[in-house]
CSV table of C-alpha atoms in Angstrom, one decimal:
chain,number,residue,atom,x,y,z
A,1,MET,CA,1.4,11.2,12.4
A,2,ASP,CA,0.7,14.6,10.7
A,3,LEU,CA,-0.1,15.1,7.1
A,4,HIS,CA,0.0,18.4,5.2
A,5,ILE,CA,-1.5,18.4,1.7
A,6,LYS,CA,-1.0,21.2,-0.8
A,7,ASN,CA,-2.5,21.4,-4.3
A,8,ILE,CA,-3.8,17.9,-4.7
A,9,GLY,CA,-7.1,17.4,-6.5
A,10,ALA,CA,-9.4,20.3,-5.3
A,11,ILE,CA,-7.4,20.7,-2.1
A,12,GLY,CA,-5.6,24.0,-1.6
A,13,SER,CA,-3.7,23.6,1.6
A,14,ILE,CA,-4.9,21.4,4.6
A,15,ASP,CA,-3.3,19.8,7.7
A,16,ILE,CA,-4.6,16.5,9.0
A,17,LYS,CA,-3.6,14.7,12.2
A,18,VAL,CA,-3.7,10.9,11.8
A,19,GLU,CA,-4.1,9.3,15.3
A,20,GLY,CA,-6.8,7.1,16.7
A,21,ILE,CA,-9.9,7.9,14.6
A,22,THR,CA,-9.8,10.8,12.1
A,23,VAL,CA,-13.1,11.8,10.6
A,24,ILE,CA,-13.1,13.7,7.3
A,25,ALA,CA,-16.5,15.2,6.9
A,26,GLY,CA,-18.2,17.3,4.3
A,27,GLU,CA,-20.7,17.4,1.5
A,28,ASN,CA,-20.4,15.5,-1.8
A,29,SER,CA,-17.4,16.6,-3.9
A,30,SER,CA,-15.8,18.4,-1.0
A,31,GLY,CA,-12.5,16.5,-1.3
A,32,LYS,CA,-13.1,13.8,1.5
A,33,SER,CA,-12.0,10.9,-0.6
A,34,THR,CA,-8.9,12.8,-1.9
A,35,VAL,CA,-7.5,12.9,1.7
A,36,GLY,CA,-7.8,9.2,2.1
A,37,LYS,CA,-6.3,8.5,-1.4
A,38,VAL,CA,-3.4,10.8,-0.7
A,39,LEU,CA,-2.5,8.9,2.5
A,40,TYR,CA,-3.0,5.6,0.8
A,41,SER,CA,-0.8,6.6,-2.2
A,42,LEU,CA,1.9,7.9,0.1
A,43,LEU,CA,2.2,4.9,2.3
A,44,HIS,CA,1.1,2.0,0.1
A,45,GLY,CA,3.8,-0.7,0.0
A,46,MET,CA,6.0,1.1,2.5
A,47,SER,CA,5.6,-1.7,5.1
A,48,ASP,CA,7.0,-4.1,2.4
A,49,TRP,CA,9.5,-1.6,1.1
A,50,PRO,CA,12.6,-3.7,2.1
A,51,SER,CA,11.4,-6.6,-0.1
A,52,ILE,CA,10.3,-4.3,-2.9
A,53,TYR,CA,13.8,-2.7,-2.9
A,54,LYS,CA,15.4,-6.1,-2.8
A,55,LYS,CA,13.3,-7.4,-5.7
A,56,THR,CA,14.0,-4.4,-7.8
A,57,CYS,CA,17.7,-4.6,-7.2
A,58,HIS,CA,17.6,-8.3,-8.0
A,59,GLU,CA,15.9,-7.7,-11.4
A,60,LEU,CA,18.3,-4.9,-12.4
A,61,ILE,CA,21.3,-6.9,-11.4
A,62,SER,CA,20.0,-9.9,-13.4
A,63,SER,CA,19.4,-7.7,-16.5
A,64,VAL,CA,23.1,-6.5,-16.4
A,65,LEU,CA,24.5,-10.0,-15.7
A,66,GLU,CA,22.4,-11.5,-18.5
A,67,ARG,CA,23.7,-8.9,-21.0
A,68,ARG,CA,27.3,-9.2,-19.8
A,69,SER,CA,27.2,-13.0,-19.5
A,70,ALA,CA,26.5,-13.3,-23.2
A,71,ILE,CA,30.2,-12.3,-23.8
A,72,LEU,CA,31.3,-15.2,-21.5
A,73,GLU,CA,29.0,-17.6,-23.2
A,74,ASP,CA,30.5,-16.8,-26.7
A,75,PHE,CA,34.0,-17.3,-25.3
A,76,CYS,CA,33.2,-20.6,-23.7
A,77,LEU,CA,31.6,-22.0,-26.8
A,78,LYS,CA,34.6,-21.0,-28.9
A,79,GLU,CA,37.3,-22.2,-26.5
A,80,THR,CA,35.6,-25.6,-25.6
A,81,GLY,CA,34.1,-26.3,-29.0
A,82,ALA,CA,30.8,-27.1,-27.2
A,83,LYS,CA,27.8,-27.7,-29.4
A,84,ARG,CA,25.2,-26.9,-26.7
A,85,ARG,CA,24.8,-24.0,-24.4
A,86,ARG,CA,24.5,-24.5,-20.6
A,87,THR,CA,21.4,-22.3,-20.5
A,88,SER,CA,19.7,-23.6,-17.4
A,89,LYS,CA,22.8,-23.9,-15.4
A,90,ALA,CA,23.9,-20.4,-16.4
A,91,ARG,CA,20.5,-19.0,-15.4
A,92,GLU,CA,20.6,-20.8,-12.1
A,93,LEU,CA,24.1,-19.3,-11.4
A,94,MET,CA,22.9,-15.9,-12.4
A,95,GLU,CA,19.8,-16.0,-10.2
A,96,LEU,CA,21.8,-17.2,-7.2
A,97,PHE,CA,24.5,-14.6,-7.7
A,98,SER,CA,22.2,-11.6,-8.3
A,99,SER,CA,20.1,-12.4,-5.2
A,100,ASP,CA,23.1,-12.4,-2.9
A,101,PRO,CA,22.6,-9.6,-0.3
A,102,GLU,CA,26.4,-9.1,0.0
A,103,LEU,CA,26.5,-8.3,-3.7
A,104,VAL,CA,24.0,-5.5,-3.3
A,105,ILE,CA,25.9,-4.1,-0.3
A,106,ALA,CA,29.2,-4.2,-2.4
A,107,ILE,CA,27.4,-2.3,-5.2
A,108,GLU,CA,26.0,0.3,-2.8
A,109,ASP,CA,29.5,0.7,-1.2
A,110,PHE,CA,31.0,1.3,-4.6
A,111,GLN,CA,28.2,3.7,-5.5
A,112,PHE,CA,28.8,5.7,-2.4
A,113,TYR,CA,32.3,6.6,-3.5
A,114,TYR,CA,31.6,6.5,-7.2
A,115,TYR,CA,29.1,9.4,-7.0
A,116,SER,CA,30.7,11.4,-4.2
A,117,ASN,CA,33.7,13.5,-3.7
A,118,VAL,CA,35.2,11.0,-1.3
A,119,LYS,CA,38.1,9.4,-3.2
A,120,GLY,CA,41.3,7.6,-2.5
A,121,GLU,CA,41.9,4.3,-0.7
A,122,GLN,CA,38.3,3.9,0.5
A,123,GLU,CA,36.9,4.2,-3.0
A,124,GLU,CA,39.6,1.8,-4.4
A,125,SER,CA,38.8,-0.7,-1.6
A,126,ALA,CA,35.1,-0.7,-2.4
A,127,LYS,CA,35.8,-1.1,-6.1
A,128,ILE,CA,38.2,-4.0,-5.4
A,129,SER,CA,35.6,-5.7,-3.2
A,130,LEU,CA,32.9,-5.6,-5.9
A,131,ILE,CA,35.3,-6.6,-8.7
A,132,SER,CA,36.4,-9.6,-6.6
A,133,LYS,CA,32.8,-10.8,-6.4
A,134,LEU,CA,32.3,-10.4,-10.1
A,135,SER,CA,35.6,-12.2,-10.8
A,136,THR,CA,34.3,-15.1,-8.7
A,137,TYR,CA,31.1,-15.2,-10.8
A,138,LEU,CA,33.2,-15.1,-14.0
A,139,VAL,CA,35.2,-18.2,-12.9
A,140,LYS,CA,32.1,-20.1,-11.9
A,141,TYR,CA,30.5,-19.3,-15.2
A,142,ILE,CA,33.4,-20.5,-17.3
A,143,GLY,CA,33.5,-23.5,-15.0
A,144,LEU,CA,30.1,-24.5,-16.3
A,145,TYR,CA,31.8,-25.3,-19.6
A,146,THR,CA,35.3,-26.4,-18.7
A,147,SER,CA,37.5,-27.3,-15.8
A,148,ASP,CA,40.7,-26.6,-17.8
A,149,PHE,CA,42.7,-24.3,-15.5
A,150,ASP,CA,44.7,-22.8,-18.5
A,151,VAL,CA,41.5,-21.7,-20.2
A,152,ILE,CA,40.1,-20.1,-17.0
A,153,GLU,CA,43.4,-18.4,-16.2
A,154,ARG,CA,43.7,-17.1,-19.8
A,155,ALA,CA,40.2,-15.7,-19.7
A,156,ILE,CA,40.8,-13.9,-16.4
A,157,VAL,CA,44.2,-12.5,-17.2
A,158,LYS,CA,44.1,-11.8,-20.9
A,159,ASP,CA,40.7,-12.0,-22.6
A,160,PHE,CA,38.5,-10.7,-19.7
A,161,GLY,CA,40.9,-8.5,-17.7
A,162,GLU,CA,38.4,-5.6,-17.9
A,163,TRP,CA,35.2,-7.6,-17.9
A,164,SER,CA,34.7,-7.4,-14.1
A,165,THR,CA,35.6,-3.7,-14.0
A,166,GLN,CA,33.2,-2.8,-16.8
A,167,THR,CA,30.4,-4.9,-15.2
A,168,ALA,CA,31.0,-3.2,-11.9
A,169,ILE,CA,30.6,0.2,-13.5
A,170,GLU,CA,27.4,-0.9,-15.3
A,171,LEU,CA,25.9,-2.2,-12.1
A,172,CYS,CA,26.8,1.0,-10.3
A,173,GLU,CA,25.0,3.0,-13.0
A,174,VAL,CA,21.9,0.9,-13.3
A,175,ILE,CA,21.1,0.3,-9.6
A,176,PRO,CA,19.2,3.4,-8.5
A,177,ASP,CA,19.6,5.2,-5.2
A,178,GLU,CA,16.9,4.0,-2.7
A,179,LEU,CA,15.4,7.4,-2.3
A,180,SER,CA,14.9,8.0,-6.0
A,181,LEU,CA,13.5,4.5,-6.3
A,182,GLN,CA,11.0,5.1,-3.5
A,183,CYS,CA,10.0,8.4,-5.0
A,184,GLU,CA,9.3,6.7,-8.3
A,185,HIS,CA,7.3,4.0,-6.6
A,186,ILE,CA,5.1,6.5,-4.7
A,187,ALA,CA,4.6,8.6,-7.9
A,188,ASP,CA,3.5,5.4,-9.7
A,189,VAL,CA,0.9,4.7,-6.9
A,190,PHE,CA,-0.4,8.3,-7.1
A,191,SER,CA,-0.8,8.0,-10.9
A,192,ASP,CA,-2.6,4.7,-10.5
A,193,THR,CA,-4.8,5.9,-7.7
A,194,PHE,CA,-5.7,9.3,-9.3
A,195,LYS,CA,-5.4,8.2,-12.9
A,196,SER,CA,-2.6,10.9,-13.3
A,197,GLN,CA,-5.0,13.7,-12.2
A,198,TYR,CA,-3.7,14.3,-8.7
A,199,GLN,CA,-2.2,17.8,-9.3
A,200,ARG,CA,-4.6,20.7,-8.8
A,201,VAL,CA,-5.6,22.4,-12.1
A,202,GLY,CA,-3.6,25.6,-12.7
A,203,GLU,CA,-0.8,24.7,-10.2
A,204,LYS,CA,2.7,23.8,-11.2
A,205,THR,CA,3.8,22.2,-7.9
A,206,SER,CA,2.0,19.9,-5.4
A,207,GLU,CA,3.4,19.0,-2.0
A,208,ILE,CA,2.8,16.5,0.8
A,209,LEU,CA,4.6,16.7,4.1
A,210,LEU,CA,4.5,13.7,6.4
A,211,ILE,CA,5.6,14.0,10.0
A,212,ASP,CA,5.9,10.4,11.2
A,213,GLU,CA,5.8,8.8,14.6
A,214,SER,CA,9.5,9.5,15.1
A,215,ASN,CA,8.9,13.2,14.3
A,216,ARG,CA,10.8,12.9,11.0
A,217,LYS,CA,9.7,15.3,8.4
A,218,ILE,CA,9.4,13.8,4.9
A,219,LYS,CA,8.5,16.0,2.0
A,220,LEU,CA,7.2,14.8,-1.3
A,221,THR,CA,7.1,17.3,-4.2
A,222,PHE,CA,5.5,16.9,-7.6
A,223,SER,CA,6.5,19.5,-10.2
A,224,GLU,CA,6.9,20.0,-13.9
A,225,SER,CA,10.7,19.8,-13.5
A,226,GLY,CA,10.5,16.5,-11.7
A,227,ASN,CA,9.4,14.7,-8.5
A,228,SER,CA,11.5,14.6,-5.3
A,229,LEU,CA,11.4,13.0,-1.9
A,230,SER,CA,13.4,14.5,1.0
A,231,ALA,CA,13.9,11.3,3.0
A,232,PRO,CA,12.9,7.6,2.7
A,233,ILE,CA,9.7,6.6,4.4
A,234,ARG,CA,10.1,4.0,7.2
A,235,ILE,CA,6.9,2.5,8.5
A,236,ASN,CA,5.9,-1.1,9.5
A,237,GLU,CA,2.1,-0.6,9.3
A,238,GLY,CA,0.0,-1.8,6.4
A,239,VAL,CA,-2.3,0.7,4.8
A,240,TYR,CA,-5.7,-0.3,3.4
A,241,TYR,CA,-8.5,1.5,1.7
A,242,ILE,CA,-12.0,0.0,1.8
A,243,GLU,CA,-13.9,1.6,-1.1
A,244,SER,CA,-17.1,-0.3,-1.0
A,245,PRO,CA,-18.9,-3.2,0.6
A,246,LYS,CA,-19.0,-4.7,-2.9
A,247,VAL,CA,-15.4,-5.9,-2.2
A,248,PHE,CA,-17.3,-8.8,-0.5
A,249,ASP,CA,-18.5,-9.9,-3.9
A,250,LEU,CA,-15.0,-10.1,-5.3
A,251,LEU,CA,-14.1,-12.5,-2.4
A,252,SER,CA,-16.8,-14.9,-3.5
A,253,ASP,CA,-14.4,-16.8,-5.7
A,254,PRO,CA,-13.6,-20.4,-4.8
A,255,SER,CA,-10.2,-20.2,-6.6
A,256,SER,CA,-8.9,-17.8,-4.0
A,257,SER,CA,-9.3,-20.2,-1.1
A,258,SER,CA,-5.5,-20.6,-0.5
A,259,TYR,CA,-4.7,-16.9,-0.3
A,260,GLN,CA,-7.8,-15.2,1.0
A,261,LYS,CA,-5.8,-13.0,3.4
A,262,SER,CA,-3.5,-11.5,0.8
A,263,PHE,CA,-6.2,-11.4,-1.8
A,264,LEU,CA,-8.4,-9.3,0.6
A,265,ARG,CA,-5.4,-7.0,1.3
A,266,TYR,CA,-5.1,-6.5,-2.5
A,267,LEU,CA,-8.8,-5.7,-2.8
A,268,MET,CA,-8.6,-3.1,-0.1
A,269,SER,CA,-7.3,-0.4,-2.4
A,270,PRO,CA,-8.8,2.6,-4.4
A,271,ASN,CA,-10.4,2.0,-7.8
A,272,ILE,CA,-10.3,-1.8,-7.2
A,273,PHE,CA,-13.3,-2.4,-9.5
A,274,THR,CA,-11.3,-1.0,-12.5
A,275,LYS,CA,-8.4,-3.3,-11.9
A,276,THR,CA,-7.9,-6.8,-13.3
A,277,ARG,CA,-7.0,-9.8,-11.2
A,278,TYR,CA,-4.2,-10.8,-13.5
A,279,ARG,CA,-1.9,-8.3,-11.9
A,280,TYR,CA,-2.6,-9.8,-8.5
A,281,TYR,CA,-2.2,-13.4,-9.6
A,282,GLN,CA,1.4,-12.7,-10.4
A,283,LEU,CA,2.0,-11.9,-6.8
A,284,GLN,CA,-0.2,-14.5,-5.0
A,285,LYS,CA,1.2,-16.6,-2.2
A,286,THR,CA,-0.2,-19.8,-0.8
A,287,GLU,CA,-1.5,-19.3,2.8
A,288,ASP,CA,-2.7,-21.7,5.4
A,289,PHE,CA,-6.2,-20.4,5.4
A,290,GLU,CA,-7.4,-22.9,8.1
A,291,LYS,CA,-5.0,-21.7,10.6
A,292,SER,CA,-6.2,-18.0,10.5
A,293,VAL,CA,-7.4,-17.7,14.1
A,294,THR,CA,-9.2,-14.9,16.0
A,295,SER,CA,-7.1,-12.7,18.2
A,296,ALA,CA,-8.3,-12.5,21.8
A,297,GLN,CA,-7.9,-8.7,21.5
A,298,ILE,CA,-10.9,-8.4,19.2
A,299,GLU,CA,-13.2,-11.3,20.1
A,300,SER,CA,-15.7,-8.9,21.8
A,301,VAL,CA,-15.8,-6.7,18.7
A,302,LEU,CA,-16.3,-9.7,16.4
A,303,ALA,CA,-19.0,-11.1,18.7
A,304,SER,CA,-20.9,-7.8,18.7
A,305,LEU,CA,-20.8,-7.6,14.9
A,306,GLN,CA,-21.9,-11.2,14.5
A,307,LYS,CA,-24.8,-10.7,16.9
A,308,THR,CA,-26.0,-7.7,14.9
A,309,MET,CA,-25.8,-9.5,11.6
A,310,GLY,CA,-27.2,-12.8,13.0
A,311,GLY,CA,-24.3,-14.7,11.5
A,312,ARG,CA,-21.0,-14.2,9.8
A,313,ALA,CA,-19.2,-14.7,6.5
A,314,GLU,CA,-17.8,-18.2,5.8
A,315,PHE,CA,-15.6,-19.4,3.0
A,316,TYR,CA,-16.6,-22.6,1.3
A,317,GLN,CA,-14.2,-24.4,-1.0
A,318,LYS,CA,-16.6,-25.1,-3.8
A,319,VAL,CA,-18.6,-21.8,-3.9
A,320,GLY,CA,-16.4,-19.1,-2.3
A,321,LEU,CA,-17.3,-16.6,0.4
A,322,GLU,CA,-20.9,-16.6,1.5
A,323,PHE,CA,-23.0,-15.5,4.5
A,324,LYS,CA,-24.0,-18.1,7.1
A,325,ASP,CA,-27.2,-16.9,8.8
A,326,GLU,CA,-27.7,-18.5,12.2
A,327,LYS,CA,-31.4,-19.0,11.5
A,328,ILE,CA,-31.1,-20.4,8.0
A,329,LYS,CA,-29.6,-23.8,7.1
A,330,GLU,CA,-28.1,-23.0,3.8
A,331,PRO,CA,-25.5,-20.3,3.3
A,332,ILE,CA,-26.6,-17.2,1.4
A,333,HIS,CA,-24.7,-16.3,-1.8
A,334,SER,CA,-23.1,-12.8,-1.9
A,335,VAL,CA,-25.5,-11.6,-4.7
A,336,ASN,CA,-28.4,-12.2,-2.3
A,337,ILE,CA,-26.9,-10.2,0.6
A,338,SER,CA,-27.8,-6.6,1.2
A,339,ALA,CA,-25.0,-3.9,0.8
A,340,GLY,CA,-25.5,-3.0,4.5
A,341,LEU,CA,-24.9,-6.6,5.6
A,342,LYS,CA,-21.9,-6.8,3.4
A,343,SER,CA,-20.4,-3.7,5.1
A,344,LEU,CA,-20.5,-5.3,8.5
A,345,ALA,CA,-19.6,-8.8,7.2
A,346,LEU,CA,-16.6,-7.4,5.3
A,347,LEU,CA,-15.2,-5.6,8.4
A,348,GLU,CA,-15.7,-8.6,10.6
A,349,TYR,CA,-14.2,-11.1,8.1
A,350,SER,CA,-11.1,-9.0,7.4
A,351,LEU,CA,-10.4,-8.8,11.1
A,352,ARG,CA,-11.1,-12.5,11.7
A,353,ILE,CA,-8.7,-13.8,9.0
A,354,LYS,CA,-6.2,-11.1,10.0
A,355,SER,CA,-6.0,-9.2,6.7
A,356,ILE,CA,-6.0,-6.2,9.0
A,357,LEU,CA,-3.4,-6.4,11.9
A,358,PRO,CA,-2.8,-4.3,15.0
A,359,GLY,CA,-1.4,-0.9,14.3
A,360,ASP,CA,-2.4,-0.9,10.6
A,361,ILE,CA,-3.9,2.2,8.9
A,362,VAL,CA,-7.4,1.6,7.5
A,363,ILE,CA,-9.2,4.2,5.3
A,364,LEU,CA,-13.0,3.8,5.1
A,365,ASP,CA,-14.7,5.7,2.4
A,366,GLU,CA,-18.2,6.6,3.5
A,367,PRO,CA,-18.8,3.2,5.3
A,368,GLU,CA,-22.2,4.3,6.6
A,369,ILE,CA,-23.7,4.9,3.1
A,370,ASN,CA,-25.6,1.5,3.0
A,371,LEU,CA,-26.4,1.2,6.7
A,372,HIS,CA,-29.6,1.8,8.6
A,373,PRO,CA,-29.1,4.3,11.4
A,374,SER,CA,-29.2,1.5,14.0
A,375,TRP,CA,-26.4,-0.3,12.2
A,376,GLN,CA,-24.5,2.9,11.7
A,377,ALA,CA,-24.3,3.1,15.5
A,378,VAL,CA,-23.1,-0.5,15.7
A,379,TYR,CA,-20.5,0.1,13.0
A,380,ALA,CA,-19.3,3.3,14.8
A,381,GLN,CA,-19.0,1.5,18.1
A,382,ALA,CA,-17.0,-1.3,16.4
A,383,LEU,CA,-14.6,1.2,15.0
A,384,VAL,CA,-14.0,2.9,18.4
A,385,ASP,CA,-13.5,-0.5,20.1
A,386,LEU,CA,-11.1,-1.6,17.4
A,387,GLN,CA,-9.1,1.5,17.5
A,388,LYS,CA,-8.8,1.2,21.3
A,389,GLN,CA,-8.2,-2.5,21.5
A,390,TYR,CA,-6.3,-3.1,18.3
A,391,ASN,CA,-4.4,0.2,18.1
A,392,LEU,CA,-5.6,0.9,14.5
A,393,LYS,CA,-5.4,4.3,12.8
A,394,LEU,CA,-8.7,4.8,11.2
A,395,ILE,CA,-9.5,7.5,8.6
A,396,VAL,CA,-13.2,7.7,8.0
A,397,THR,CA,-14.8,9.9,5.4
A,398,SER,CA,-18.5,10.7,5.9
A,399,HIS,CA,-21.3,13.1,5.2
A,400,SER,CA,-23.7,11.6,7.8
A,401,PRO,CA,-24.2,13.6,10.9
A,402,TYR,CA,-25.8,10.6,12.6
A,403,PHE,CA,-22.7,8.4,11.9
A,404,ILE,CA,-20.2,11.1,13.0
A,405,ARG,CA,-22.2,11.7,16.1
A,406,ALA,CA,-22.2,8.0,16.9
A,407,ILE,CA,-18.4,7.9,16.6
A,408,GLU,CA,-18.2,11.0,18.8
A,409,VAL,CA,-20.5,9.4,21.5
A,410,TYR,CA,-18.7,6.1,21.6
A,411,SER,CA,-15.3,7.7,21.7
A,412,ASP,CA,-16.5,9.7,24.7
A,413,LEU,CA,-17.8,6.6,26.4
A,414,ALA,CA,-14.5,4.7,25.7
A,415,ASP,CA,-12.5,7.6,27.0
A,416,VAL,CA,-10.6,8.1,23.7
A,417,MET,CA,-11.8,11.5,22.8
A,418,ASP,CA,-8.2,12.8,23.0
A,419,THR,CA,-7.4,10.7,19.8
A,420,LEU,CA,-10.5,11.7,17.9
A,421,ASN,CA,-10.1,14.4,15.3
A,422,VAL,CA,-13.1,15.6,13.2
A,423,TYR,CA,-12.3,17.7,10.1
A,424,SER,CA,-14.8,19.8,8.3
A,425,LEU,CA,-14.0,20.2,4.6
A,426,GLN,CA,-15.5,23.0,2.5
A,427,ARG,CA,-15.0,24.7,-0.8
A,428,ASN,CA,-14.3,28.5,-0.5
A,429,ILE,CA,-15.4,31.1,-3.0
A,430,ASP,CA,-12.4,30.2,-5.2
A,431,ASN,CA,-13.6,26.6,-5.3
A,432,VAL,CA,-10.6,25.5,-3.3
A,433,VAL,CA,-11.0,22.9,-0.5
A,434,THR,CA,-10.0,23.9,3.0
A,435,ALA,CA,-10.2,22.0,6.2
A,436,GLU,CA,-10.9,22.9,9.8
A,437,ASN,CA,-10.4,20.6,12.8
A,438,VAL,CA,-13.7,21.2,14.7
A,439,SER,CA,-13.0,18.6,17.5
A,440,TYR,CA,-11.8,21.2,20.0
A,441,SER,CA,-13.9,24.2,19.1
A,442,GLU,CA,-16.9,25.1,21.3
A,443,PHE,CA,-19.5,25.0,18.5
A,444,GLY,CA,-17.5,23.4,15.7
A,445,VAL,CA,-19.0,19.9,15.7
A,446,SER,CA,-22.5,21.3,16.3
A,447,GLU,CA,-22.1,23.6,13.3
A,448,LEU,CA,-20.9,20.7,11.3
A,449,TYR,CA,-24.0,18.6,12.2
A,450,GLU,CA,-26.2,21.6,11.3
A,451,ARG,CA,-24.5,22.1,7.9
A,452,LEU,CA,-24.8,18.4,7.0
A,453,SER,CA,-28.5,18.3,8.1
A,454,ALA,CA,-29.3,21.5,6.2
A,455,PRO,CA,-30.9,19.7,3.2
A,456,LEU,CA,-33.6,18.2,5.6
A,457,GLU,CA,-34.3,21.6,7.1
A,458,LYS,CA,-34.7,23.0,3.6
A,459,LEU,CA,-37.3,20.4,2.8
A,460,GLU,CA,-39.2,21.4,5.9
A,461,SER,CA,-39.0,25.0,5.0
A,462,LEU,CA,-40.5,24.2,1.5
A,463,LEU,CA,-43.5,22.6,3.2
A,464,GLU,CA,-43.8,25.6,5.5
A,465,VAL,CA,-44.1,27.9,2.5
A,466,LYS,CA,-47.1,25.8,1.3
A,467,TYR,CA,-48.8,25.0,4.5
A,468,GLY,CA,-47.4,27.6,6.9
A,469,SER,CA,-45.5,27.0,10.1
A,470,CYS,CA,-47.0,24.5,12.6
A,471,GLU,CA,-46.0,26.8,15.5
């Protein structure tokens, strides 16, 4: 998978290959996090896109039917003399009808001809098919109030001869094209992730080009005149963004016991600490938490992490997620666990309960920041082993030469250097971020290490000024 980013944040124009492990390296404020956020914003929700599209269509169809059914309701009350409305029955019928997959297909077929230059028998056939379905709904709705055949026939032939036709046209106009709907969805995620500040200052157009695993080129454009997407994105992988080990603290909530897996997936997103749980609770699904079992593919990785930590995270029904140290009888509450331990525990736990699955895309924003160098090496080895055994795509941002070197060494030892890409991000004289893939250059990685280690060398030089060189 290849990613081209132009005029996003401080980024001018960069190209990133996403395969195996992709390291985005640079100093603070060099645009590292922007790369991860762009990839997340572009692909977030795409693995669930069919259900998102279905849900949106269902809501839009329901809104049209509710408005148009008010006309039927008035007719039924007048003709039957009923004193009470069949509100619950009518809504049940509406919900059932609007969620029918065949209805969406009929609307899409009619749209295809309605908005194209293809006319004639095919258009008329698609129109008749949709109107036929709506006429069936009309009969069932009136049937909620009366079984009098004469009333039903009069409604269809005389009073509501144009009802189905007009409803078909309204449905055709309200249901958006999938491409425009997906473009709107992605734009919303970008706005949420970047708080509407994703376009580079001074530029009128921003672009992202994605070349997927099937070599399809998909171009997303943001401009003052409007946003556009050249083709729908089709991926099955989940995409997750681990912003901080403090996500562990948010899991320490006993009320989330029945949906830990989906709750953790929700928490693995940018700016999670500025979001409220209300939005998530509307989407929660009950899960069988006890049946979340370890995959044999990653048992060795989990065992290595648990050995380093001396325990593992455990969920307790009354207190939530805590850390169970092998040497201590009582579990340790999250507030008493170091940030470094949370980093390892969060990774191990997310894999153990299968919040992260084989083939998923995981973005780690400076995961080494709270880790001692020895644990940085353990974390780096775990990432390499996971990528190889679990087929994950890992995007790791870092400014630690030690951590990046550890990833490089373990990738070499695991014979996966061909899927390791290390990018050096820097700001040029115009304050625009550029990127260079230093993985395959003779001195590129070494120069990167020297640049990231430069502050330490500067401190040494300051002491040399005072005390002189020790040579």
